[in-house]
PDB file of C-alpha atoms and ligand atoms in Angstrom:
ATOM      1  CA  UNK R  39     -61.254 -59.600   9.476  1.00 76.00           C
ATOM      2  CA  UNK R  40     -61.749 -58.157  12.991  1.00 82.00           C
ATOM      3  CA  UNK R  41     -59.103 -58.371  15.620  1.00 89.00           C
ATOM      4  CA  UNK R  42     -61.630 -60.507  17.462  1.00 86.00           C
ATOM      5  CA  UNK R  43     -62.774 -62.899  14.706  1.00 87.00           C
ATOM      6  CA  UNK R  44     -62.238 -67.297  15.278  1.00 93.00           C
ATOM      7  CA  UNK R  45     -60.010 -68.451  14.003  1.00 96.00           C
ATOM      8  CA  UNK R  46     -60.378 -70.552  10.452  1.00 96.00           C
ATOM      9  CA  UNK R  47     -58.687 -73.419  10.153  1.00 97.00           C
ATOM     10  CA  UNK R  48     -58.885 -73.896   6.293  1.00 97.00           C
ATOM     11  CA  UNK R  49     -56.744 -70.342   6.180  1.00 98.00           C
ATOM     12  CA  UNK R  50     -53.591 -71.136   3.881  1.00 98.00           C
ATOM     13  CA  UNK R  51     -50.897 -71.346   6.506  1.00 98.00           C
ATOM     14  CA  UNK R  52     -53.196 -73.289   8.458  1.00 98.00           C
ATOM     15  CA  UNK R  53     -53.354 -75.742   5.202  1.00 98.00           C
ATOM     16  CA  UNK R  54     -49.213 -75.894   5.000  1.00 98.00           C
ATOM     17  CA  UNK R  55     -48.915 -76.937   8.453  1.00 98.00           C
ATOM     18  CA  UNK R  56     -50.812 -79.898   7.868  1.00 98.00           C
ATOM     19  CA  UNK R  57     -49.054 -80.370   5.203  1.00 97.00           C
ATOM     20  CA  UNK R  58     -52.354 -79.779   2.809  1.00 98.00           C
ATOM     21  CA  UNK R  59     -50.492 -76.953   0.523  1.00 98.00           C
ATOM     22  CA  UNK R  60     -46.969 -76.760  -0.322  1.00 98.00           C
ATOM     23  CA  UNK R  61     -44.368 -74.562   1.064  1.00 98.00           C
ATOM     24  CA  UNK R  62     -40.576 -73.703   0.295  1.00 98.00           C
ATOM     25  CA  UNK R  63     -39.594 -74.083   3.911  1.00 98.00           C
ATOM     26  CA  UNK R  64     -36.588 -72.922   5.048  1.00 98.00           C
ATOM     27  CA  UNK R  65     -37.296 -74.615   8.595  1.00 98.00           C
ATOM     28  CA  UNK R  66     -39.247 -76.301  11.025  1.00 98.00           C
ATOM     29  CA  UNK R  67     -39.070 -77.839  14.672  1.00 98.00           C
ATOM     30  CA  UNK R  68     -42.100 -78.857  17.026  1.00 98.00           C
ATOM     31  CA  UNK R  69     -43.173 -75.676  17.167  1.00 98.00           C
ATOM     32  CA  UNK R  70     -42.581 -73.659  14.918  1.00 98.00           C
ATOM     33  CA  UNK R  71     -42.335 -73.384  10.371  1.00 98.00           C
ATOM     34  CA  UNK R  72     -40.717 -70.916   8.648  1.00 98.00           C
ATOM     35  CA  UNK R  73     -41.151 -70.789   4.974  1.00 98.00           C
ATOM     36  CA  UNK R  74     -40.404 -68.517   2.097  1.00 98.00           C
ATOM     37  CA  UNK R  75     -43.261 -65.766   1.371  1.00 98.00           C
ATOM     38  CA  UNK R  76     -44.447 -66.471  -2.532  1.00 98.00           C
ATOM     39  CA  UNK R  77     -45.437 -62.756  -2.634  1.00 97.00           C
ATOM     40  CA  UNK R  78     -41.957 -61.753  -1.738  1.00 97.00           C
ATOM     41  CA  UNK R  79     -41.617 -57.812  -0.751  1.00 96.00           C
ATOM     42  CA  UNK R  80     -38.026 -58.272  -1.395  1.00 97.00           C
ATOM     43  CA  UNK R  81     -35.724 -60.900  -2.157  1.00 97.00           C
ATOM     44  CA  UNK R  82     -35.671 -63.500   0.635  1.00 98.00           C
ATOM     45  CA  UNK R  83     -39.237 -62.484   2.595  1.00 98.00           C
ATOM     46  CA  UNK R  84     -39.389 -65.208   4.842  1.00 98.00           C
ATOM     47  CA  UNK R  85     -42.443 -66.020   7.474  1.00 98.00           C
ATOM     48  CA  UNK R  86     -42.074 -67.612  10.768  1.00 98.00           C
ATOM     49  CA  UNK R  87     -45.361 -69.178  12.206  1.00 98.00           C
ATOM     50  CA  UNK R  88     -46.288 -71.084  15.310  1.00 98.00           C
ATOM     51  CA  UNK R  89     -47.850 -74.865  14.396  1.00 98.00           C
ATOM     52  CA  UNK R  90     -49.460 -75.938  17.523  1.00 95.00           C
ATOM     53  CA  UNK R  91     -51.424 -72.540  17.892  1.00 92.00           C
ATOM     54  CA  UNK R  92     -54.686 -71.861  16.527  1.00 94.00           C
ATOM     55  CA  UNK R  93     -53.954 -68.001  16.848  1.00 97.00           C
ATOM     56  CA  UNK R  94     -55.051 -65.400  14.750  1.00 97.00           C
ATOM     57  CA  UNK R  95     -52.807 -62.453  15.907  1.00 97.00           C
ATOM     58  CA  UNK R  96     -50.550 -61.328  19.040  1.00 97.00           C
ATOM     59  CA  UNK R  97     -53.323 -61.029  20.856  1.00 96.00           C
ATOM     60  CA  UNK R  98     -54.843 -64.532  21.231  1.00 94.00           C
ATOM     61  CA  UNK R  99     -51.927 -66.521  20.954  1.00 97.00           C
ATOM     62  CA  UNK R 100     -49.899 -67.787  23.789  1.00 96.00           C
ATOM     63  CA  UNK R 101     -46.522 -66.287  24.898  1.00 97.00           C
ATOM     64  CA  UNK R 102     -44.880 -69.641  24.620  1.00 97.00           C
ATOM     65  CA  UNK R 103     -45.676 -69.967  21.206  1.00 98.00           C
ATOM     66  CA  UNK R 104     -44.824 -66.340  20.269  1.00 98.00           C
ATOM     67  CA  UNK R 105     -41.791 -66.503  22.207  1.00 98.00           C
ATOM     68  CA  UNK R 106     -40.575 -70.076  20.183  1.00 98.00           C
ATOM     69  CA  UNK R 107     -41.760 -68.146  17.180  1.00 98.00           C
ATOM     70  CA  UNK R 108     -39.772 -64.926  17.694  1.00 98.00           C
ATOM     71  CA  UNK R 109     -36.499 -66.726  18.705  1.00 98.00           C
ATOM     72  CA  UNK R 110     -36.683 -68.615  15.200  1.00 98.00           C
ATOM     73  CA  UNK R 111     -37.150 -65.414  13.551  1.00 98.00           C
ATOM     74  CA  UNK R 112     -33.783 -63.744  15.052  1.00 98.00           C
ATOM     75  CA  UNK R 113     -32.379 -67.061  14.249  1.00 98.00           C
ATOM     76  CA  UNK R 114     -33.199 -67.105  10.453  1.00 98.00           C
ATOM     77  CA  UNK R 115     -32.508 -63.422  10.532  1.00 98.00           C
ATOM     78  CA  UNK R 116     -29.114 -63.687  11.357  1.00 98.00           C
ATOM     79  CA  UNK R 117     -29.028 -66.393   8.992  1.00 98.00           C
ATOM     80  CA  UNK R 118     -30.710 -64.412   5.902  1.00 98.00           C
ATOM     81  CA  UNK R 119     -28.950 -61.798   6.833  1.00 98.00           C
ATOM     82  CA  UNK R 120     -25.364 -63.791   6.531  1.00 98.00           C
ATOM     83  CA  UNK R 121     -26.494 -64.967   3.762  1.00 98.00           C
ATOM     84  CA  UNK R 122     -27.814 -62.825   1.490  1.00 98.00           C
ATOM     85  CA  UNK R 123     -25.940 -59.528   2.539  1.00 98.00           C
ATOM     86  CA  UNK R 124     -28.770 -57.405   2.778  1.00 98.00           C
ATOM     87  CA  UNK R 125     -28.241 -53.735   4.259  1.00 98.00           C
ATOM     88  CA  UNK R 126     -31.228 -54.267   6.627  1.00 98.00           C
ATOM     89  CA  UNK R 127     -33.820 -56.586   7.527  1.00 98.00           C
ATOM     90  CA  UNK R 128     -37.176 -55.657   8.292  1.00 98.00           C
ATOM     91  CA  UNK R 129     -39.229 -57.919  11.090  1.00 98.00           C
ATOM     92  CA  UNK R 130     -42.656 -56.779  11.102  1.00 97.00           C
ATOM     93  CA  UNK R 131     -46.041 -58.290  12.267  1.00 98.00           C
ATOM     94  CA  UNK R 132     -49.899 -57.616  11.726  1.00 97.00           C
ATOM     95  CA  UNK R 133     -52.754 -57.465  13.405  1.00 97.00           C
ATOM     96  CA  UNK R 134     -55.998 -57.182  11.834  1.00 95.00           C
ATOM     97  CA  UNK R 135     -57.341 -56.448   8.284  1.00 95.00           C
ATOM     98  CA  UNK R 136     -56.985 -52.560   9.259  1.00 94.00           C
ATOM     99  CA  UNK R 137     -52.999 -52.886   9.946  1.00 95.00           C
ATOM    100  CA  UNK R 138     -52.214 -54.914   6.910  1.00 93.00           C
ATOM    101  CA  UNK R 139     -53.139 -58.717   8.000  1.00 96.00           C
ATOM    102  CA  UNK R 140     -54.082 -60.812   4.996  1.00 96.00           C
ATOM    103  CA  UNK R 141     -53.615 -64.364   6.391  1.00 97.00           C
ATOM    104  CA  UNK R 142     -55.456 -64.867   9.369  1.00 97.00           C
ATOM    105  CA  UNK R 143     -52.615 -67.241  11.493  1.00 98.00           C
ATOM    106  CA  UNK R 144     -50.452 -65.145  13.478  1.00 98.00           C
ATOM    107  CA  UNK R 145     -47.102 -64.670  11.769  1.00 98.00           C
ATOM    108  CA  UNK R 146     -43.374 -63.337  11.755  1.00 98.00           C
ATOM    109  CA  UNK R 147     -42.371 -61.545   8.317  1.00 98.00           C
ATOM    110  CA  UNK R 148     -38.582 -61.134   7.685  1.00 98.00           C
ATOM    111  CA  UNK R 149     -37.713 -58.980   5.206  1.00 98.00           C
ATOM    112  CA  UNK R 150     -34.208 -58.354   3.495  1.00 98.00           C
ATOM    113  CA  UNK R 151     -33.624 -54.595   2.509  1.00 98.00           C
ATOM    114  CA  UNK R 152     -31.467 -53.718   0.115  1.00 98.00           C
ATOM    115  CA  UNK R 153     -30.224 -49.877  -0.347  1.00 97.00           C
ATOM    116  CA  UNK R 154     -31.557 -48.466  -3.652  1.00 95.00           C
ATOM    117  CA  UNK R 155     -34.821 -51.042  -3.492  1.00 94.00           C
ATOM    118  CA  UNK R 156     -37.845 -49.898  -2.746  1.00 92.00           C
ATOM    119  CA  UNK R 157     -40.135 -52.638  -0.863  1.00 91.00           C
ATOM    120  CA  UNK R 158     -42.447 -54.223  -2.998  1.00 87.00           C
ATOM    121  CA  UNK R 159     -46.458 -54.016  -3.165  1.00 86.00           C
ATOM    122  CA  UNK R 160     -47.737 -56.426   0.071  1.00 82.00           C
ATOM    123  CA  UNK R 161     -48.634 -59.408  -0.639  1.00 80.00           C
ATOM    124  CA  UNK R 162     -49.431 -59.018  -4.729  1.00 85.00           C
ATOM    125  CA  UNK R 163     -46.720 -60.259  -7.068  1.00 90.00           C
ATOM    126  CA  UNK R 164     -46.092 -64.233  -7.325  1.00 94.00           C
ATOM    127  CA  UNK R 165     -42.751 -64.923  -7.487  1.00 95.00           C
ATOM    128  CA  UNK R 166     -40.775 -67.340  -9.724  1.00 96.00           C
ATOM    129  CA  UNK R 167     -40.892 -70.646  -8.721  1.00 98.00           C
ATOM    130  CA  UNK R 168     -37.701 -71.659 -10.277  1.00 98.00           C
ATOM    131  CA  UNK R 169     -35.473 -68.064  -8.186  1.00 97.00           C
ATOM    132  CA  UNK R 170     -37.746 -69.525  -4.669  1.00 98.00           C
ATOM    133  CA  UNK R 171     -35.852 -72.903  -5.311  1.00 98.00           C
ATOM    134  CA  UNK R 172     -32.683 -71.570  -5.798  1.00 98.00           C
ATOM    135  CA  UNK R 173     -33.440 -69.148  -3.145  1.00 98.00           C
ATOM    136  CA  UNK R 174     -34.869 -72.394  -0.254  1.00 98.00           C
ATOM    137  CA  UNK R 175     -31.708 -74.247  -1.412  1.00 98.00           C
ATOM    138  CA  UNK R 176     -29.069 -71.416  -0.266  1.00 98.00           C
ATOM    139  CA  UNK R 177     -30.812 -70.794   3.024  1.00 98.00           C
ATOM    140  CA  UNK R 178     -30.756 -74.525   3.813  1.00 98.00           C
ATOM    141  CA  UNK R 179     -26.843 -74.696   3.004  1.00 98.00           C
ATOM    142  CA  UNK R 180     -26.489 -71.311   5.232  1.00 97.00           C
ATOM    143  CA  UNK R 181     -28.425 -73.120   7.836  1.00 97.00           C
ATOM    144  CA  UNK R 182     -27.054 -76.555   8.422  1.00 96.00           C
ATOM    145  CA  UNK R 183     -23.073 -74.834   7.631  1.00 92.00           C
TER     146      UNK R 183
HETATM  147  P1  5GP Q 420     -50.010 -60.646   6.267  1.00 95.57           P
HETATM  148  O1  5GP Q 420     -50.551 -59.779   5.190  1.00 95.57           O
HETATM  149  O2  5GP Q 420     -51.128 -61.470   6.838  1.00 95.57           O
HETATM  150  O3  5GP Q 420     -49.185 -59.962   7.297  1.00 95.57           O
HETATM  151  O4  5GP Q 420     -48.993 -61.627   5.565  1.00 95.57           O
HETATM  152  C1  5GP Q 420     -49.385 -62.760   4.862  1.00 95.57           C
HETATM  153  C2  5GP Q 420     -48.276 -63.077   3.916  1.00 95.57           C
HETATM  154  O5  5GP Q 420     -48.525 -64.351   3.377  1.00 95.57           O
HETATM  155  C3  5GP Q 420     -48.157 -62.100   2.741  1.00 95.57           C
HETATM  156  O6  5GP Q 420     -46.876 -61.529   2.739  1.00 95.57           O
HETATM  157  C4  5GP Q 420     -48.407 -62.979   1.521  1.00 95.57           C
HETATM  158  O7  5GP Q 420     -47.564 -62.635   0.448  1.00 95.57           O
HETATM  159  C5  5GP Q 420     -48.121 -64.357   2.029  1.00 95.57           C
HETATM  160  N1  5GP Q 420     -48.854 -65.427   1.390  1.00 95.57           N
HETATM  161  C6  5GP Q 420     -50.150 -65.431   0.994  1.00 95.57           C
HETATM  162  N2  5GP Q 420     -50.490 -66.617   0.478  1.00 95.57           N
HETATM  163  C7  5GP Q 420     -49.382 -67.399   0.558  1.00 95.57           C
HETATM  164  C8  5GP Q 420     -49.111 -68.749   0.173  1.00 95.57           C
HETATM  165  O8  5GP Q 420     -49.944 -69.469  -0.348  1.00 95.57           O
HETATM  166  N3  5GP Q 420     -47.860 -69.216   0.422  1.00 95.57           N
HETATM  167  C9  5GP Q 420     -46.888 -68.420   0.996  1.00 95.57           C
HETATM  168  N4  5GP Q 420     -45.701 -68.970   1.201  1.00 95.57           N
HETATM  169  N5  5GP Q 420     -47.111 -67.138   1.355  1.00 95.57           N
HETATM  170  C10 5GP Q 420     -48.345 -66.645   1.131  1.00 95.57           C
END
């Protein structure tokens, strides 16, 4: 997908906003959704997307939206973080097929880093639903303590 392609609105996170595919979300305001990553690269991945923008990347979407979108993602951070004790967190963001995009709505990933784990393959193992559950249900207590 080129940097410059239209956006699709049948793309998957496009879907869970409207509430067409499921999600284990961890939060969600006007704006903005966060929800856990089923292809985790470690244990709690976490993305943080804008809903009212039909944005593909950093580059077409508007700085309100990326700005509401990137103060949720320090927010769950520190949350995640506080949570789940990792000894770094990664916050990273693609752009374009070439740099590693796979889902074609602009997004936040947050990912916990543990010393001694490597990061897992992008985007390629499923994880199980029953440890996402458990998973969604501690960041919710973190959240709302
Ligand atoms: P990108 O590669 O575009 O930066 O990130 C897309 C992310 O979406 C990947 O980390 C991938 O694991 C995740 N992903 C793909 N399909 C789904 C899905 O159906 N549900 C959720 N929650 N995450 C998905």
């Amino acid at each position: 997908m080129s940097l410059t392609a239209a956006y699709d609105s049948q793309n998957i996170f496009a879907q869970i906003i409207r509430g067409d595919a499921p999600c284990y979300k961890i939060y969600e305001d006007e704006d903005v959704l966060a929800f856990l990553d089923v292809f985790p690269q470690s244990y709690g991945h976490t993305l943080v997307i804008p809903k009212r923008s039909a944005a593909c990347n950093i580059l077409d979407v508007d700085t309100e939206a990326l700005c509401k979108m990137a103060a949720v993602t320090q927010k769950l951070a520190q949350v995640i973080v506080a949570e789940l004790q990792p000894d770094g967190v990664q916050v990273a963001q693609f752009n374009g097929a070439p740099a590693g995009q796979t889902v074609f709505h602009i997004h936040m990933h947050i990912v916990p880093r543990f010393s001694g784990e490597g990061l897992g393959v992008h985007a390629a193992a499923k994880a199980d639903p029953a440890e996402l559950e458990q998973l969604q249900a501690r960041l919710l207590k973190r959240l709302a303590a």
